[in-house]
Amino acid sequence: MSNKKDLLSKIDFYLVTDSGLSKKGTLSDVQDAVSAGCRIVQYREKNKSTKDLITEASQIKAICGDDAIFLVNDRIDVALAVNADGVHLGQNDMPLDIARAILGNDKIIGITVHDINEAIKAENGGADYVGLGPIFDTSTKSDAGKGIGPKSIKDVKNAIHIPIVAIGGITKDNCISVIENGAFGLVAISAVVCSNDVKQETKDFINIIRKTRSRISSFNNFDIHHEV
Ligand code: TZP
Ligand code: MG
């Protein structure tokens, strides 16, 4: 097993790049997020040549080093070309079984899902995690559809065992509800890359996620203690 798969159990804030929204550029955003403690980065770039994708992907991989998982959105060929840690695929991208056959079991594959049925299918097909969304309305992805609400995370969590990463319209103000409802990690694109201080925003998200998690787990421990 890839040692990077072990890191999946340690993720909290998940950076997805967006060169169109970024203030300082994708490489700067990745550098800032990883130095703030972000442990998973997805290179999501829809409008560059394959050659430029490979150049930038290898630079991002170098920044991630051993500290952060490095995934490529959509492009299995680019992921293989730079020996990325894996890919993130949508419902209309390469089918999971074919992607797994090409990439092997050591690589991480994340699948975008919108509901319980897609989540169960992704888990049964061998996905390492699901990206569930959009949780809230967002203008970052024009075809994302309406927000499904944070409570839907709980429903999906009750149906699968692999980690859920929440995405779509997430901000520092609404992210507590996302974690409280069972998301293991979360993506916030515009809330981070549109900021002038990506490092600080990433730190803030990580702190909120960790505080919320420990509040929930001490609450659960309290419950267990009193049930015994
Ligand atoms: N997939 C579902 S929503 C979304 C993607 C890529 C965009 C999320 O961006 P933001 O700015 O965090 O709402
Ligand atoms: Mg895709």
CSV table of C-alpha atoms and ligand atoms in Angstrom, one decimal:
chain,number,residue,atom,x,y,z
A,1,MET,CA,0.0,0.0,0.0
A,2,SER,CA,1.2,3.5,-0.8
A,3,ASN,CA,2.2,5.3,2.4
A,4,LYS,CA,0.2,8.2,1.1
A,5,LYS,CA,-2.9,6.2,1.6
A,6,ASP,CA,-2.2,6.2,5.3
A,7,LEU,CA,-2.2,10.0,5.2
A,8,LEU,CA,-5.9,9.9,4.1
A,9,SER,CA,-6.8,9.2,7.7
A,10,LYS,CA,-5.2,12.5,8.7
A,11,ILE,CA,-6.8,14.9,6.3
A,12,ASP,CA,-9.0,17.8,7.4
A,13,PHE,CA,-8.9,20.8,5.0
A,14,TYR,CA,-8.6,19.7,1.4
A,15,LEU,CA,-7.2,22.2,-1.2
A,16,VAL,CA,-8.6,22.1,-4.7
A,17,THR,CA,-6.8,24.5,-7.0
A,18,ASP,CA,-8.5,27.0,-9.2
A,19,SER,CA,-6.3,29.1,-11.4
A,20,GLY,CA,-9.3,31.2,-12.6
A,21,LEU,CA,-10.1,32.3,-9.1
A,22,SER,CA,-6.7,32.4,-7.6
A,23,LYS,CA,-5.2,35.7,-6.6
A,24,LYS,CA,-1.5,34.6,-6.5
A,25,GLY,CA,-1.5,31.6,-8.7
A,26,THR,CA,-1.9,27.9,-8.2
A,27,LEU,CA,1.7,27.1,-7.2
A,28,SER,CA,1.6,29.9,-4.6
A,29,ASP,CA,-1.7,28.6,-3.3
A,30,VAL,CA,-0.4,25.0,-3.0
A,31,GLN,CA,2.8,26.3,-1.2
A,32,ASP,CA,0.8,28.4,1.2
A,33,ALA,CA,-1.8,25.7,2.0
A,34,VAL,CA,0.8,22.9,2.5
A,35,SER,CA,2.9,25.1,4.7
A,36,ALA,CA,-0.2,25.9,6.8
A,37,GLY,CA,-0.7,22.1,7.4
A,38,CYS,CA,-3.0,21.0,4.5
A,39,ARG,CA,-2.5,17.3,3.9
A,40,ILE,CA,-4.3,16.8,0.6
A,41,VAL,CA,-4.2,18.8,-2.7
A,42,GLN,CA,-6.1,18.2,-5.8
A,43,TYR,CA,-4.9,19.8,-9.0
A,44,ARG,CA,-8.0,20.8,-10.9
A,45,GLU,CA,-7.2,22.6,-14.1
A,46,LYS,CA,-9.6,22.6,-17.0
A,47,ASN,CA,-8.0,24.8,-19.6
A,48,LYS,CA,-4.4,24.0,-20.1
A,49,SER,CA,-2.5,21.9,-22.6
A,50,THR,CA,-1.5,18.4,-21.6
A,51,LYS,CA,2.1,19.6,-21.7
A,52,ASP,CA,1.5,22.5,-19.3
A,53,LEU,CA,-0.6,20.3,-17.1
A,54,ILE,CA,2.3,17.8,-16.7
A,55,THR,CA,4.7,20.7,-16.0
A,56,GLU,CA,2.5,22.2,-13.3
A,57,ALA,CA,1.5,18.9,-11.9
A,58,SER,CA,5.1,17.9,-11.3
A,59,GLN,CA,5.8,21.2,-9.6
A,60,ILE,CA,2.8,20.7,-7.3
A,61,LYS,CA,3.9,17.1,-6.6
A,62,ALA,CA,7.3,18.5,-5.5
A,63,ILE,CA,5.7,21.0,-3.2
A,64,CYS,CA,3.5,18.3,-1.6
A,65,GLY,CA,6.5,16.1,-1.1
A,66,ASP,CA,5.8,13.6,1.8
A,67,ASP,CA,3.6,16.1,3.6
A,68,ALA,CA,0.5,16.1,1.5
A,69,ILE,CA,-1.4,13.7,-0.8
A,70,PHE,CA,-1.3,14.9,-4.4
A,71,LEU,CA,-4.3,14.1,-6.6
A,72,VAL,CA,-5.1,15.1,-10.2
A,73,ASN,CA,-8.6,15.9,-11.2
A,74,ASP,CA,-10.0,14.0,-14.2
A,75,ARG,CA,-6.7,13.3,-15.9
A,76,ILE,CA,-5.4,9.8,-15.3
A,77,ASP,CA,-2.8,10.2,-18.0
A,78,VAL,CA,-1.4,13.3,-16.2
A,79,ALA,CA,-1.5,11.6,-12.8
A,80,LEU,CA,0.5,8.6,-14.3
A,81,ALA,CA,2.9,10.9,-16.1
A,82,VAL,CA,4.0,12.6,-12.8
A,83,ASN,CA,3.4,9.6,-10.5
A,84,ALA,CA,0.8,11.5,-8.5
A,85,ASP,CA,-0.7,9.8,-5.5
A,86,GLY,CA,-4.0,9.4,-7.3
A,87,VAL,CA,-6.9,11.0,-9.0
A,88,HIS,CA,-10.3,12.5,-8.3
A,89,LEU,CA,-13.1,11.6,-10.8
A,90,GLY,CA,-16.6,12.8,-11.4
A,91,GLN,CA,-19.6,10.8,-12.4
A,92,ASN,CA,-18.9,11.4,-16.1
A,93,ASP,CA,-15.2,10.8,-16.0
A,94,MET,CA,-13.4,7.5,-16.5
A,95,PRO,CA,-15.5,4.7,-14.8
A,96,LEU,CA,-14.0,3.7,-11.5
A,97,ASP,CA,-13.4,0.1,-12.4
A,98,ILE,CA,-11.4,1.0,-15.4
A,99,ALA,CA,-9.5,3.8,-13.5
A,100,ARG,CA,-8.6,1.2,-10.8
A,101,ALA,CA,-7.4,-1.3,-13.3
A,102,ILE,CA,-5.1,1.3,-14.9
A,103,LEU,CA,-3.9,2.8,-11.6
A,104,GLY,CA,-3.7,-0.2,-9.4
A,105,ASN,CA,-4.5,-0.5,-5.7
A,106,ASP,CA,-1.8,1.7,-4.4
A,107,LYS,CA,-3.2,4.8,-5.9
A,108,ILE,CA,-5.9,6.9,-4.3
A,109,ILE,CA,-9.2,7.3,-6.2
A,110,GLY,CA,-11.8,9.8,-5.0
A,111,ILE,CA,-15.2,10.0,-6.6
A,112,THR,CA,-17.6,12.9,-6.7
A,113,VAL,CA,-21.1,11.8,-5.5
A,114,HIS,CA,-24.3,13.7,-5.1
A,115,ASP,CA,-26.5,11.2,-3.2
A,116,ILE,CA,-26.6,8.0,-1.2
A,117,ASN,CA,-26.8,5.7,-4.3
A,118,GLU,CA,-23.8,7.2,-6.0
A,119,ALA,CA,-21.9,7.0,-2.7
A,120,ILE,CA,-22.7,3.3,-2.1
A,121,LYS,CA,-21.7,2.6,-5.7
A,122,ALA,CA,-18.4,4.4,-5.3
A,123,GLU,CA,-17.6,2.5,-2.1
A,124,ASN,CA,-18.5,-0.9,-3.6
A,125,GLY,CA,-16.4,0.0,-6.7
A,126,GLY,CA,-13.3,0.5,-4.5
A,127,ALA,CA,-13.2,4.3,-4.1
A,128,ASP,CA,-10.9,5.5,-1.3
A,129,TYR,CA,-13.1,8.4,-0.4
A,130,VAL,CA,-16.1,10.3,-1.8
A,131,GLY,CA,-16.4,14.0,-2.5
A,132,LEU,CA,-20.1,14.9,-1.6
A,133,GLY,CA,-21.7,18.0,-2.9
A,134,PRO,CA,-22.5,20.7,-3.5
A,135,ILE,CA,-23.4,21.1,0.1
A,136,PHE,CA,-24.4,24.7,-0.3
A,137,ASP,CA,-25.1,26.7,-3.5
A,138,THR,CA,-21.9,27.8,-5.2
A,139,SER,CA,-21.0,29.9,-8.3
A,140,THR,CA,-17.5,28.3,-8.5
A,141,LYS,CA,-18.8,25.4,-10.6
A,142,SER,CA,-21.5,26.5,-13.0
A,143,ASP,CA,-23.1,23.0,-13.4
A,144,ALA,CA,-22.9,22.0,-9.7
A,145,GLY,CA,-26.7,22.2,-9.1
A,146,LYS,CA,-28.5,23.3,-6.0
A,147,GLY,CA,-26.9,22.7,-2.6
A,148,ILE,CA,-28.0,19.5,-0.9
A,149,GLY,CA,-27.6,20.8,2.6
A,150,PRO,CA,-25.3,19.6,5.4
A,151,LYS,CA,-27.8,17.1,6.8
A,152,SER,CA,-27.4,15.0,3.7
A,153,ILE,CA,-23.8,14.3,4.8
A,154,LYS,CA,-25.3,12.4,7.8
A,155,ASP,CA,-27.5,10.3,5.5
A,156,VAL,CA,-24.6,9.4,3.3
A,157,LYS,CA,-22.4,8.7,6.3
A,158,ASN,CA,-24.9,6.2,7.6
A,159,ALA,CA,-24.8,4.3,4.3
A,160,ILE,CA,-21.0,4.1,3.7
A,161,HIS,CA,-17.7,3.5,5.5
A,162,ILE,CA,-15.2,5.4,3.5
A,163,PRO,CA,-14.4,9.1,4.3
A,164,ILE,CA,-16.7,11.8,3.1
A,165,VAL,CA,-15.1,15.0,1.9
A,166,ALA,CA,-17.7,17.8,1.6
A,167,ILE,CA,-17.6,20.4,-1.1
A,168,GLY,CA,-19.5,23.3,-2.5
A,169,GLY,CA,-20.2,26.8,-1.0
A,170,ILE,CA,-18.3,26.0,2.2
A,171,THR,CA,-17.0,29.0,4.2
A,172,LYS,CA,-15.5,29.5,7.7
A,173,ASP,CA,-19.0,30.4,8.9
A,174,ASN,CA,-20.9,27.3,7.7
A,175,CYS,CA,-18.1,24.7,7.9
A,176,ILE,CA,-18.9,23.8,11.6
A,177,SER,CA,-22.2,22.3,10.5
A,178,VAL,CA,-20.5,20.3,7.8
A,179,ILE,CA,-18.2,18.6,10.3
A,180,GLU,CA,-20.9,18.2,12.9
A,181,ASN,CA,-22.9,16.3,10.3
A,182,GLY,CA,-20.1,13.8,9.7
A,183,ALA,CA,-17.8,15.1,6.9
A,184,PHE,CA,-14.3,13.8,7.5
A,185,GLY,CA,-12.7,16.6,5.5
A,186,LEU,CA,-13.9,19.6,3.5
A,187,VAL,CA,-13.0,21.6,0.4
A,188,ALA,CA,-13.4,25.3,0.2
A,189,ILE,CA,-12.2,26.7,-3.1
A,190,SER,CA,-13.3,30.3,-3.4
A,191,ALA,CA,-13.2,30.9,0.4
A,192,VAL,CA,-9.5,30.2,0.3
A,193,VAL,CA,-8.0,30.9,-3.2
A,194,CYS,CA,-9.8,34.3,-3.6
A,195,SER,CA,-8.3,35.4,-0.3
A,196,ASN,CA,-5.1,37.5,-0.1
A,197,ASP,CA,-3.8,35.2,2.6
A,198,VAL,CA,-4.2,31.6,1.6
A,199,LYS,CA,-1.9,30.4,4.4
A,200,GLN,CA,-4.0,32.1,7.1
A,201,GLU,CA,-7.3,31.0,5.6
A,202,THR,CA,-6.1,27.4,5.5
A,203,LYS,CA,-4.9,27.6,9.1
A,204,ASP,CA,-8.2,29.0,10.1
A,205,PHE,CA,-10.1,26.2,8.4
A,206,ILE,CA,-7.8,23.5,9.9
A,207,ASN,CA,-8.4,25.0,13.4
A,208,ILE,CA,-12.1,25.1,13.1
A,209,ILE,CA,-12.3,21.6,11.7
A,210,ARG,CA,-10.0,20.2,14.5
A,211,LYS,CA,-11.9,22.1,17.3
A,212,THR,CA,-15.2,20.9,16.0
A,213,ARG,CA,-14.0,17.3,15.8
A,214,SER,CA,-12.7,17.3,19.3
A,215,ARG,CA,-15.8,18.9,20.6
A,216,ILE,CA,-17.9,16.2,18.9
A,217,SER,CA,-15.6,13.4,20.1
A,218,SER,CA,-15.6,14.6,23.8
A,219,PHE,CA,-19.4,14.8,23.6
A,220,ASN,CA,-19.6,11.3,22.2
A,221,ASN,CA,-17.1,10.0,24.9
A,222,PHE,CA,-19.3,11.7,27.5
A,223,ASP,CA,-22.3,9.8,26.1
A,224,ILE,CA,-20.5,6.5,26.1
A,225,HIS,CA,-19.2,7.0,29.6
A,226,HIS,CA,-22.7,7.5,31.0
A,227,GLU,CA,-24.2,4.6,29.1
A,228,VAL,CA,-21.8,2.1,30.7
B,1,TZP,N1,-17.6,20.4,-7.2
B,1,TZP,C1,-18.8,20.6,-6.6
B,1,TZP,S1,-19.0,22.1,-6.0
B,1,TZP,C2,-17.5,22.6,-6.6
B,1,TZP,C3,-16.9,21.6,-7.2
B,1,TZP,C4,-15.5,21.6,-7.8
B,1,TZP,C5,-17.0,24.0,-6.4
B,1,TZP,C6,-16.7,24.3,-5.0
B,1,TZP,O1,-16.1,25.6,-4.9
B,1,TZP,P1,-16.5,26.6,-3.7
B,1,TZP,O2,-15.9,27.9,-4.1
B,1,TZP,O3,-15.8,26.1,-2.5
B,1,TZP,O4,-17.9,26.7,-3.6
B,2,MG,MG,-14.2,15.6,-13.5
